[in-house]
Coordinates of C-alpha atoms in Angstrom, one line a residue:
X1173 CA -7.4 313.7 42.6
X1174 CA -9.9 312.7 40.9
X1175 CA -10.6 310.7 44.5
X1176 CA -10.4 314.0 46.5
X1177 CA -13.2 314.9 48.1
X1178 CA -15.4 318.0 47.5
X1179 CA -14.6 321.3 49.4
X1180 CA -10.9 320.1 48.5
X1181 CA -8.3 320.4 46.3
X1182 CA -5.6 318.0 45.2
X1183 CA -1.4 318.1 46.1
X1184 CA 0.1 315.4 43.2
X1185 CA 3.4 314.4 43.8
X1186 CA 5.7 311.7 42.1
X1187 CA 4.2 309.1 43.6
X1188 CA 0.9 309.6 44.9
X1189 CA -1.3 312.5 45.6
X1190 CA -2.5 314.4 49.0
X1191 CA -5.8 316.1 49.3
X1192 CA -6.4 319.3 51.9
X1193 CA -9.0 321.6 52.9
X1194 CA -9.5 324.2 50.3
X1195 CA -8.8 327.7 51.3
X1196 CA -11.6 328.9 53.2
X1197 CA -12.3 325.4 54.6
X1198 CA -11.1 323.7 57.8
X1199 CA -11.7 320.1 58.7
X1200 CA -10.0 316.8 58.4
X1201 CA -9.3 316.5 54.6
X1202 CA -12.1 313.9 53.8
X1203 CA -15.2 316.5 55.5
X1204 CA -14.3 319.8 54.8
X1205 CA -15.6 323.0 56.2
X1206 CA -16.7 326.6 55.2
X1207 CA -15.1 328.0 58.4
X1208 CA -17.1 331.5 57.4
X1209 CA -20.4 330.2 57.6
X1210 CA -20.2 327.4 60.2
X1211 CA -18.2 330.2 62.6
X1212 CA -21.5 332.2 61.8
X1213 CA -24.6 329.5 61.9
X1214 CA -22.6 327.1 64.3
X1215 CA -24.9 324.2 63.2
X1216 CA -22.5 322.6 61.1
X1217 CA -22.1 319.5 62.2
X1218 CA -24.7 316.9 62.7
X1219 CA -25.2 315.6 66.1
X1220 CA -23.1 314.1 68.9
X1221 CA -20.5 316.9 67.2
X1222 CA -19.5 320.6 67.9
X1223 CA -17.8 323.2 66.0
X1224 CA -14.6 324.6 65.8
X1225 CA -12.6 327.4 64.4
X1226 CA -9.3 325.3 64.0
X1227 CA -10.6 321.9 63.2
X1228 CA -14.1 322.0 62.1
X1229 CA -16.5 319.6 64.1
X1230 CA -15.1 317.4 66.7
X1231 CA -16.9 315.1 69.2
X1232 CA -18.4 316.1 71.9
X1233 CA -17.6 314.0 75.3
X1234 CA -21.0 313.9 76.6
X1235 CA -19.7 311.8 79.4
X1236 CA -17.4 314.8 80.6
X1237 CA -20.2 317.2 80.4
X1238 CA -23.1 317.3 84.1
X1239 CA -25.5 317.3 82.1
X1240 CA -29.2 315.5 80.3
X1241 CA -27.0 314.3 77.8
X1242 CA -26.1 311.8 80.0
X1243 CA -28.2 309.5 80.9
X1244 CA -26.9 306.9 82.2
X1245 CA -28.0 304.5 84.7
X1246 CA -27.2 304.1 88.7
X1247 CA -25.6 300.8 88.1
X1248 CA -24.0 301.5 85.0
X1249 CA -21.4 303.5 83.5
X1250 CA -20.7 306.2 81.0
X1251 CA -18.4 305.1 78.0
X1252 CA -18.1 308.3 75.3
X1253 CA -17.3 307.5 71.5
X1254 CA -17.0 309.3 68.5
X1255 CA -20.8 311.2 67.7
X1256 CA -22.1 309.6 70.7
X1257 CA -21.8 307.5 74.3
X1258 CA -23.2 304.3 75.8
X1259 CA -24.2 303.4 78.7
X1260 CA -22.0 299.9 80.0
X1261 CA -23.6 297.6 82.5
X1262 CA -21.7 297.1 86.0
X1263 CA -20.5 294.0 86.9
X1264 CA -17.9 292.4 89.2
X1265 CA -15.6 289.9 88.9
X1266 CA -17.3 289.0 85.1
X1267 CA -14.8 288.2 82.8
X1268 CA -15.6 289.0 79.3
X1269 CA -17.2 292.0 77.4
X1270 CA -19.1 294.5 79.1
X1271 CA -22.5 295.2 78.1
X1272 CA -24.0 298.3 76.5
X1273 CA -27.5 299.5 78.7
X1274 CA -29.5 301.6 76.7
X1275 CA -32.5 303.7 78.2
X1276 CA -36.0 304.8 76.5
X1277 CA -37.6 307.1 77.4
X1278 CA -35.7 307.6 80.9
X1279 CA -35.9 303.9 81.6
X1280 CA -33.2 301.0 81.7
X1281 CA -34.7 298.4 79.1
X1282 CA -32.6 295.1 79.9
X1283 CA -30.2 294.0 78.9
X1284 CA -29.8 292.7 75.3
X1285 CA -32.5 295.3 74.3
X1286 CA -32.1 298.8 72.7
X1287 CA -35.0 301.2 72.6
X1288 CA -37.0 301.2 68.9
X1289 CA -38.6 303.3 67.5
X1290 CA -41.5 302.2 66.0
X1291 CA -43.9 304.7 63.5
X1292 CA -43.6 307.5 66.8
X1293 CA -43.2 305.0 69.4
X1294 CA -40.9 304.3 71.1
X1295 CA -39.9 300.8 73.5
X1296 CA -37.7 298.2 74.6
X1297 CA -37.1 295.4 72.2
X1298 CA -34.5 292.6 71.1
X1299 CA -32.7 294.2 67.9
X1300 CA -32.5 290.5 66.6
X1301 CA -36.0 290.8 66.6
X1302 CA -36.0 293.8 64.7
X1303 CA -33.1 295.2 61.7
X1304 CA -33.2 295.6 58.5
X1305 CA -30.9 293.6 55.9
X1306 CA -28.2 294.6 53.8
X1307 CA -28.1 292.2 51.1
X1308 CA -26.3 294.3 48.2
X1309 CA -23.4 292.0 46.4
X1310 CA -21.1 295.1 46.2
X1311 CA -20.5 295.0 50.5
X1312 CA -18.8 291.6 50.2
X1313 CA -15.2 291.7 50.4
X1314 CA -14.2 290.3 47.1
X1315 CA -15.9 292.9 45.3
X1316 CA -13.7 295.5 43.8
X1317 CA -14.7 299.2 42.9
X1318 CA -13.7 299.9 39.0
X1319 CA -14.4 303.7 38.9
X1320 CA -14.6 306.0 41.3
X1321 CA -17.4 307.7 40.1
X1322 CA -20.2 304.7 41.2
X1323 CA -18.4 304.5 45.1
X1324 CA -21.0 303.9 47.6
X1325 CA -21.7 305.9 51.2
X1326 CA -23.2 304.6 54.0
X1327 CA -23.5 308.5 55.5
X1328 CA -27.4 307.3 55.9
X1329 CA -27.4 304.3 57.7
X1330 CA -28.9 304.6 61.9
X1331 CA -29.9 302.0 63.6
X1332 CA -29.5 298.3 63.9
X1333 CA -28.6 296.1 60.3
X1334 CA -28.1 292.7 59.3
X1335 CA -25.7 290.7 56.5
X1336 CA -27.7 288.3 54.5
X1337 CA -26.1 287.4 51.2
X1338 CA -24.7 283.8 49.8
X1339 CA -21.0 284.2 52.4
X1340 CA -21.8 287.6 53.8
X1341 CA -23.1 287.9 57.4
X1342 CA -20.6 289.1 59.1
X1343 CA -18.5 292.1 59.0
X1344 CA -15.0 290.6 58.6
X1345 CA -12.3 291.2 61.9
X1346 CA -8.9 292.0 59.5
X1347 CA -8.0 295.7 57.6
X1348 CA -9.9 295.2 54.4
X1349 CA -8.0 296.4 51.3
X1350 CA -9.2 300.1 49.8
X1351 CA -11.8 300.2 47.3
X1352 CA -13.4 296.9 48.4
X1353 CA -16.9 296.3 49.2
X1354 CA -18.0 299.2 46.6
X1355 CA -16.1 301.6 48.4
X1356 CA -13.1 303.9 48.5
X1357 CA -13.0 302.9 52.1
X1358 CA -14.5 299.7 53.8
X1359 CA -15.4 299.3 57.0
X1360 CA -14.2 296.8 59.3
X1361 CA -14.8 295.7 62.9
X1362 CA -11.1 296.3 65.6
X1363 CA -12.0 293.3 67.5
X1364 CA -14.2 290.0 68.0
X1365 CA -17.7 289.4 67.5
X1366 CA -19.0 288.7 70.5
X1367 CA -20.4 285.1 72.0
X1368 CA -24.8 285.0 72.5
X1369 CA -24.5 285.4 75.8
X1370 CA -22.3 288.7 76.4
X1371 CA -25.7 291.1 75.5
X1372 CA -24.9 294.1 73.4
X1373 CA -21.8 294.9 73.0
X1374 CA -19.6 297.7 71.9
X1375 CA -16.9 298.1 69.5
X1376 CA -14.8 300.2 66.6
X1377 CA -15.0 300.1 63.2
X1378 CA -11.9 301.5 61.2
X1379 CA -11.4 302.8 57.7
X1380 CA -8.8 302.2 55.9
X1381 CA -7.8 304.7 53.2
X1382 CA -4.1 305.4 52.6
X1383 CA -2.0 303.5 54.6
X1384 CA -3.4 303.7 57.7
X1385 CA -6.0 300.7 58.4
X1386 CA -8.5 302.9 61.4
X1387 CA -7.7 306.1 59.3
X1388 CA -11.4 306.8 59.9
X1389 CA -13.3 305.5 63.4
X1390 CA -16.4 305.0 64.6
X1391 CA -18.2 303.2 66.8
X1392 CA -20.9 299.7 66.1
X1393 CA -22.8 297.8 68.9
X1394 CA -23.2 294.3 67.6
X1395 CA -25.8 291.7 69.6
X1396 CA -24.5 287.5 68.6
X1397 CA -28.5 286.2 68.0
X1398 CA -29.8 282.6 68.2
X1399 CA -29.5 281.2 64.6
X1400 CA -25.9 282.1 64.1
X1401 CA -26.1 285.3 63.0
X1402 CA -25.4 289.3 64.3
X1403 CA -27.0 292.2 64.5
X1404 CA -25.3 296.1 64.0
X1405 CA -26.3 299.4 65.7
X1406 CA -24.5 300.9 62.5
X1407 CA -24.0 305.5 62.7
X1408 CA -24.2 307.5 59.7
X1409 CA -20.0 306.7 58.4
X1410 CA -17.7 309.4 59.1
X1411 CA -17.8 310.9 56.0
X1412 CA -18.3 309.4 51.9
X1413 CA -17.3 306.9 50.7
X1414 CA -16.6 304.7 53.6
X1415 CA -19.1 301.5 53.6
X1416 CA -19.6 298.7 56.6
X1417 CA -18.1 295.9 54.5
X1418 CA -19.5 292.3 54.6
X1419 CA -17.1 289.1 54.8
X1420 CA -17.0 287.0 52.0
X1421 CA -15.2 284.5 53.1
X1422 CA -16.5 284.3 56.4
X1423 CA -19.8 281.8 57.1
X1424 CA -21.2 282.2 60.1
X1425 CA -21.1 279.0 61.8
X1426 CA -18.7 278.1 60.4
X1427 CA -16.2 278.5 63.4
X1428 CA -18.0 276.2 65.9
X1429 CA -18.3 273.4 63.2
X1430 CA -16.2 270.2 63.4
X1431 CA -14.7 268.8 61.1
X1432 CA -17.5 266.3 60.3
X1433 CA -19.7 269.3 59.9
X1434 CA -20.8 271.7 57.0
X1435 CA -22.4 275.5 57.4
X1436 CA -25.5 275.6 56.1
X1437 CA -28.3 278.1 56.1
X1438 CA -31.5 276.1 57.0
X1439 CA -34.5 277.8 56.7
X1440 CA -33.1 281.0 54.6
X1441 CA -32.1 282.6 57.2
X1442 CA -30.1 280.7 59.8
X1443 CA -27.5 279.5 59.7
X1444 CA -26.1 275.6 61.7
X1445 CA -23.5 273.1 61.4
X1446 CA -25.2 270.2 59.5
X1447 CA -23.6 266.5 59.6
X1448 CA -22.1 266.3 55.9
X1449 CA -22.9 263.9 53.3
X1450 CA -20.2 262.0 52.4
X1451 CA -18.5 260.8 55.9
X1452 CA -17.8 257.4 55.5
X1453 CA -19.1 255.8 59.1
X1454 CA -20.0 252.1 58.7
X1455 CA -24.2 252.2 59.0
X1456 CA -23.8 249.2 61.5
X1457 CA -24.6 249.2 65.0
X1458 CA -22.0 247.9 66.0
X1459 CA -19.8 249.9 64.8
X1460 CA -20.3 253.0 67.6
X1461 CA -17.6 253.7 69.7
X1462 CA -18.5 255.2 72.7
X1463 CA -15.8 257.7 74.4
X1464 CA -16.2 257.0 78.5
X1465 CA -13.9 259.4 80.8
X1466 CA -14.2 257.9 84.3
X1467 CA -12.9 261.3 86.2
X1468 CA -12.2 261.7 90.3
X1469 CA -15.7 263.7 90.3
X1470 CA -17.8 262.8 87.4
X1471 CA -17.9 259.8 84.9
X1472 CA -18.3 260.9 81.6
X1473 CA -19.7 258.9 78.8
X1474 CA -20.6 260.0 74.5
X1475 CA -21.0 259.4 71.0
X1476 CA -20.0 261.3 67.8
X1477 CA -22.9 263.1 66.5
X1478 CA -22.1 262.0 63.2
X1479 CA -21.4 258.6 64.0
X1480 CA -25.3 258.3 65.4
X1481 CA -26.9 259.7 62.9
X1482 CA -25.4 257.9 60.3
X1483 CA -26.8 254.4 61.5
X1484 CA -29.8 256.0 62.6
X1485 CA -30.4 257.2 66.1
X1486 CA -31.4 260.8 66.7
X1487 CA -28.7 262.7 68.5
X1488 CA -31.3 264.6 70.2
X1489 CA -33.0 262.0 72.1
X1490 CA -29.4 261.1 74.2
X1491 CA -30.2 260.1 78.0
X1492 CA -29.1 258.2 80.7
X1493 CA -30.8 255.5 82.8
X1494 CA -32.9 258.5 84.1
X1495 CA -34.2 260.7 81.4
X1496 CA -33.7 263.7 83.7
X1497 CA -29.9 263.2 83.1
X1498 CA -30.2 263.9 79.5
X1499 CA -27.3 264.7 76.7
X1500 CA -26.0 267.9 75.3
X1501 CA -23.1 268.5 72.8
X1502 CA -19.8 268.5 73.2
X1503 CA -17.2 269.5 70.3
X1504 CA -14.1 267.4 71.2
X1505 CA -10.7 266.5 69.6
X1506 CA -12.9 268.3 66.1
X1507 CA -15.9 266.0 66.7
X1508 CA -18.8 267.3 67.9
X1509 CA -20.1 264.5 70.4
X1510 CA -23.5 264.0 72.0
X1511 CA -22.4 263.6 75.9
X1512 CA -24.3 263.0 79.6
X1513 CA -22.9 263.1 82.8
X1514 CA -23.3 261.2 86.0
X1515 CA -21.9 262.2 89.2
X1516 CA -20.3 259.7 92.0
X1517 CA -23.6 258.6 94.2
X1518 CA -25.5 255.5 94.3
X1519 CA -29.1 256.5 92.2
X1520 CA -27.8 259.6 90.7
X1521 CA -29.0 259.3 86.8
X1522 CA -29.6 255.6 87.7
X1523 CA -26.1 255.1 88.6
X1524 CA -26.0 251.8 90.7
X1525 CA -22.8 250.8 93.2
X1526 CA -21.1 247.6 93.6
X1527 CA -17.8 246.4 95.2
X1528 CA -15.5 243.4 95.1
X1529 CA -13.6 244.3 97.7
X1530 CA -10.7 245.8 95.9
X1531 CA -12.2 248.1 93.0
X1532 CA -15.6 249.9 93.7
X1533 CA -17.1 250.0 90.2
X1534 CA -20.1 252.5 88.9
X1535 CA -22.6 251.3 86.6
X1536 CA -25.5 252.9 84.4
X1537 CA -26.4 253.4 80.6
X1538 CA -26.5 255.8 77.5
X1539 CA -29.7 255.5 75.8
X1540 CA -29.8 257.3 71.9
X1541 CA -34.0 256.6 70.3
X1542 CA -34.4 255.3 66.8
X1543 CA -34.9 258.0 63.9
X1544 CA -38.9 257.8 62.8
X1545 CA -39.2 259.8 59.1
X1546 CA -43.6 259.3 58.7
X1547 CA -44.2 256.7 60.0
X1548 CA -41.2 254.0 59.0
X1549 CA -38.3 252.6 61.9
X1550 CA -34.7 252.7 60.6
X1551 CA -33.6 251.1 63.3
X1552 CA -34.3 250.1 66.8
X1553 CA -33.0 252.1 70.0
X1554 CA -29.1 251.4 71.3
X1555 CA -28.8 250.9 74.5
X1556 CA -24.9 251.0 75.4
X1557 CA -23.8 250.3 78.9
X1558 CA -20.9 251.8 80.9
X1559 CA -18.8 251.1 84.1
X1560 CA -16.0 253.1 85.4
X1561 CA -13.7 251.2 88.6
X1562 CA -11.3 252.2 91.1
X1563 CA -9.0 250.6 93.5
X1564 CA -10.5 251.1 97.4
X1565 CA -6.3 251.2 98.4
X1566 CA -4.2 254.4 97.8
X1567 CA -1.2 255.7 99.5
X1568 CA -1.0 259.3 100.6
X1569 CA 1.9 261.3 101.9
X1570 CA 3.3 265.1 103.8
X1571 CA 5.6 264.7 100.4
X1572 CA 7.6 267.9 101.8
X1573 CA 10.1 267.6 104.3
X1574 CA 9.5 268.7 108.3
X1575 CA 12.2 269.9 111.0
X1576 CA 9.6 267.9 114.2
X1577 CA 11.6 270.6 116.3
X1578 CA 11.5 273.6 114.6
X1579 CA 9.0 273.8 112.0
X1580 CA 5.8 271.9 109.9
X1581 CA 4.5 272.4 106.6
X1582 CA 0.9 272.0 105.7
X1583 CA 0.0 269.8 102.4
X1584 CA -2.1 268.4 101.1
X1585 CA -1.1 265.8 98.5
X1586 CA -3.6 264.3 95.3
X1587 CA -3.9 260.9 96.5
X1588 CA -4.2 257.8 94.3
X1589 CA -7.7 256.1 92.7
X1590 CA -11.4 256.5 93.6
X1591 CA -10.9 259.9 94.9
X1592 CA -8.7 263.0 96.0
X1593 CA -7.1 261.3 99.7
X1594 CA -5.7 264.6 101.5
X1595 CA -3.1 264.7 104.8
X1596 CA -2.5 267.8 107.0
X1597 CA -1.3 268.7 110.4
X1598 CA -3.9 270.2 112.1
X1599 CA -2.7 272.5 115.2
X1600 CA -5.1 271.5 117.8
X1601 CA -6.8 268.2 119.2
X1602 CA -10.5 269.0 117.7
X1603 CA -8.5 268.9 114.7
X1604 CA -10.3 271.9 113.4
X1605 CA -7.3 274.3 112.6
X1606 CA -4.6 272.8 110.5
X1607 CA -0.7 275.0 109.8
X1608 CA -1.0 277.7 107.7
X1609 CA 2.2 279.6 107.7
X1610 CA 5.2 277.8 105.5
X1611 CA 7.4 277.9 109.2
X1612 CA 6.3 277.1 112.4
X1613 CA 8.2 276.8 115.6
X1614 CA 7.8 273.6 118.3
X1615 CA 8.5 272.7 121.2
X1616 CA 10.1 269.0 121.7
X1617 CA 7.6 268.5 124.0
X1618 CA 4.5 269.1 121.3
X1619 CA 1.9 266.9 119.9
X1620 CA 1.3 266.1 116.3
X1621 CA -1.9 266.3 114.9
X1622 CA -2.4 263.9 112.1
X1623 CA -5.6 264.5 109.7
X1624 CA -6.3 262.0 107.1
X1625 CA -9.8 262.8 104.7
X1626 CA -11.1 262.3 101.1
X1627 CA -13.3 264.0 99.1
X1628 CA -16.1 263.6 96.9
X1629 CA -18.0 260.8 97.7
X1630 CA -20.9 259.5 99.8
X1631 CA -19.8 259.8 103.8
X1632 CA -23.3 257.3 104.2
X1633 CA -22.0 255.0 103.4
X1634 CA -18.3 254.5 103.0
X1635 CA -15.4 255.3 105.8
X1636 CA -11.5 256.2 105.3
X1637 CA -9.8 253.5 107.1
X1638 CA -6.1 254.0 107.6
X1639 CA -3.9 250.7 107.6
X1640 CA -1.0 251.9 108.4
X1641 CA 0.8 255.1 109.3
X1642 CA 4.0 255.6 109.7
X1643 CA 7.4 257.8 109.5
X1644 CA 10.4 258.0 107.5
X1645 CA 13.6 259.7 107.4
X1646 CA 13.5 260.2 103.7
X1647 CA 10.6 261.5 101.1
X1648 CA 10.4 257.7 99.6
X1649 CA 7.6 255.7 101.6
X1650 CA 9.7 252.2 101.3
X1651 CA 12.9 253.7 103.2
X1652 CA 13.5 250.8 105.6
X1653 CA 14.0 253.3 108.8
X1654 CA 10.9 253.3 109.6
X1655 CA 8.6 254.2 112.4
X1656 CA 4.6 253.2 112.5
X1657 CA 2.2 255.2 114.6
X1658 CA -0.2 252.9 112.9
X1659 CA -0.1 249.2 111.6
X1660 CA -2.9 246.9 110.5
X1661 CA -5.0 249.9 111.6
X1662 CA -4.3 250.0 115.3
X1663 CA -2.0 252.1 116.9
X1664 CA 1.3 252.2 117.9
X1665 CA 1.5 249.4 121.4
X1666 CA 4.0 252.3 123.4
X1667 CA 1.3 254.4 123.9
X1668 CA 3.1 257.4 121.9
X1669 CA -0.3 257.7 119.6
X1670 CA -3.7 257.7 119.9
X1671 CA -6.3 257.3 117.0
X1672 CA -9.2 259.8 117.8
X1673 CA -11.2 258.7 114.4
X1674 CA -10.6 256.0 112.4
X1675 CA -13.2 253.8 110.2
X1676 CA -16.4 255.7 111.2
X1677 CA -16.3 258.2 108.5
X1678 CA -14.5 260.1 105.7
X1679 CA -12.2 261.8 107.7
X1680 CA -9.0 259.5 109.9
X1681 CA -7.5 260.7 112.7
X1682 CA -4.6 260.4 114.7
X1683 CA -1.8 261.9 117.1
X1684 CA 1.7 261.2 117.9
X1685 CA 3.8 263.0 120.0
X1686 CA 6.9 264.9 118.3
X1687 CA 9.8 262.8 117.8
X1688 CA 13.0 262.3 115.7
X1689 CA 15.3 260.2 114.2
X1690 CA 18.2 258.2 115.8
X1691 CA 21.6 259.2 113.8
X1692 CA 21.8 262.2 111.1
X1693 CA 18.4 262.4 110.1
X1694 CA 16.8 265.4 109.8
X1695 CA 13.9 265.2 108.4
X1696 CA 10.1 263.3 108.7
X1697 CA 7.7 262.6 106.8
X1698 CA 4.8 261.3 107.4
X1699 CA 2.8 258.5 105.2
X1700 CA -0.5 256.6 105.8
X1701 CA -1.8 253.9 103.8
X1702 CA -5.9 254.3 103.4
X1703 CA -8.7 252.1 101.9
X1704 CA -12.3 253.6 101.5
X1705 CA -14.2 250.9 103.4
X1706 CA -18.1 249.7 102.6
X1707 CA -19.8 250.5 105.7
X1708 CA -22.6 248.3 103.6
X1709 CA -20.9 245.3 103.1
X1710 CA -18.1 245.3 105.8
X1711 CA -17.1 246.2 109.0
X1712 CA -14.9 249.2 109.0
X1713 CA -14.1 250.6 112.9
X1714 CA -11.4 248.4 114.6
X1715 CA -12.8 247.4 118.1
X1716 CA -11.1 246.7 120.9
X1717 CA -11.4 243.7 124.0
X1718 CA -10.1 243.5 127.6
X1719 CA -8.2 239.9 126.6
X1720 CA -6.2 240.4 130.4
X1721 CA -6.5 242.3 132.9
X1722 CA -5.4 246.0 132.8
X1723 CA -4.5 244.7 129.2
X1724 CA -6.1 246.6 125.7
X1725 CA -5.8 244.7 122.3
X1726 CA -7.0 246.3 119.5
X1727 CA -8.4 243.3 117.0
X1728 CA -9.3 243.8 113.6
X1729 CA -13.2 243.6 112.6

């Protein structure tokens, strides 16, 4: 009963006690108001609330009012909060939380800023630079209230604040036990903290009382700041004794540090991830093991940040042959890697290309400078050469069976090797309109237009060569029953096939009259063997030459 607030009476029972508003008072049993005085004066409620004869002070929904209370700009929408409201920036097709928009003197503030009061003037400013520090030890979640007489209350907070203190740098995101944080009902954040590029977001703050973790509710605005800390826009708690808690168990950057790193306060204010001092890395330069990823579009290589620092290399100096292609930190498999990326074009980031006829190889070098302390150099710079090789031959197929008399299907299959090879069936001889329906009826005298193309390589240097294109009655490309439309780069001699393009660009195209296999076969599968030809090293286009009168032969270069 000693915990019952002012203007309430206690009803004890065998296991607990219930606090209710005393006779002549109304409210929520925490804040109870003199009904007679408030009915006459109508000014018992703080800003953002209005008087109700039955309920006491209740929230005003400013967003539902057609008045000057709702001052959201046209590019934002109003959202009511307990005791106030805020404006959310409209964002189209953008995932993540919506940023809160603030105004100052009827003018919208830039994203991430609020209307800050300085003396008697107001202006838009970044709350990461304008806040009040909350460093009281009793705010920590590991502080338990010893006596109700010493309970704290945050009914006087209004503005932007930052938690500061050893191990207490942000609000907890889970329910906190009662009587923690120096209060009866500790306040915690019901949701996740934002990322730095989220701007200012709105979250619900809950106060734990009795069996309800969210018995009290209020709105808190949060912004993630550079330097790994948060600032909070608090308003007065809905009652006493309620306090905004600081999570003792959470060090702000610990969630973003890798297993090699620890979170430390770097300058007395900001936290950051640094390499642990007890790592057992070899100090020999030869022990560095680069990570290499040979992708279909990009090539990535990198070194462990902490391993680099252990041998005296400056992890922030990493770049490729072209120094404009700088390294960047990427947490991978719980290890912070310093990665560098190059595309698969000659000259990009200093990349060179070579070909031996069967493979094409992309080569570059990862540079890392030495660490300088004063006028002493601990190690020379490191140059790590890397290369990715890709086969020039690949096989691509239309793997879905088509009935050549009644239907066709457009299908795109990823090829093996240097890049993505695709085969499509087109409706017209200009090869611009592929079939998009799952089923298309075709008469027997129709012509199939087949296009094969390769993506993500240099069209000026490379060309697609259709080495062989053939059909089988089964999805197995090695089926012994085969009909060749193109063989050894040349079309079928019987005149059923016309090759529109072969060996000239990244596209190959041919047409064939609709056919079916003799025997008990219902399906036709198309396959093409494709080579990516280096036009700077060889001739890629088959040529036709008249060897005899009225006869044309396809010759290989």
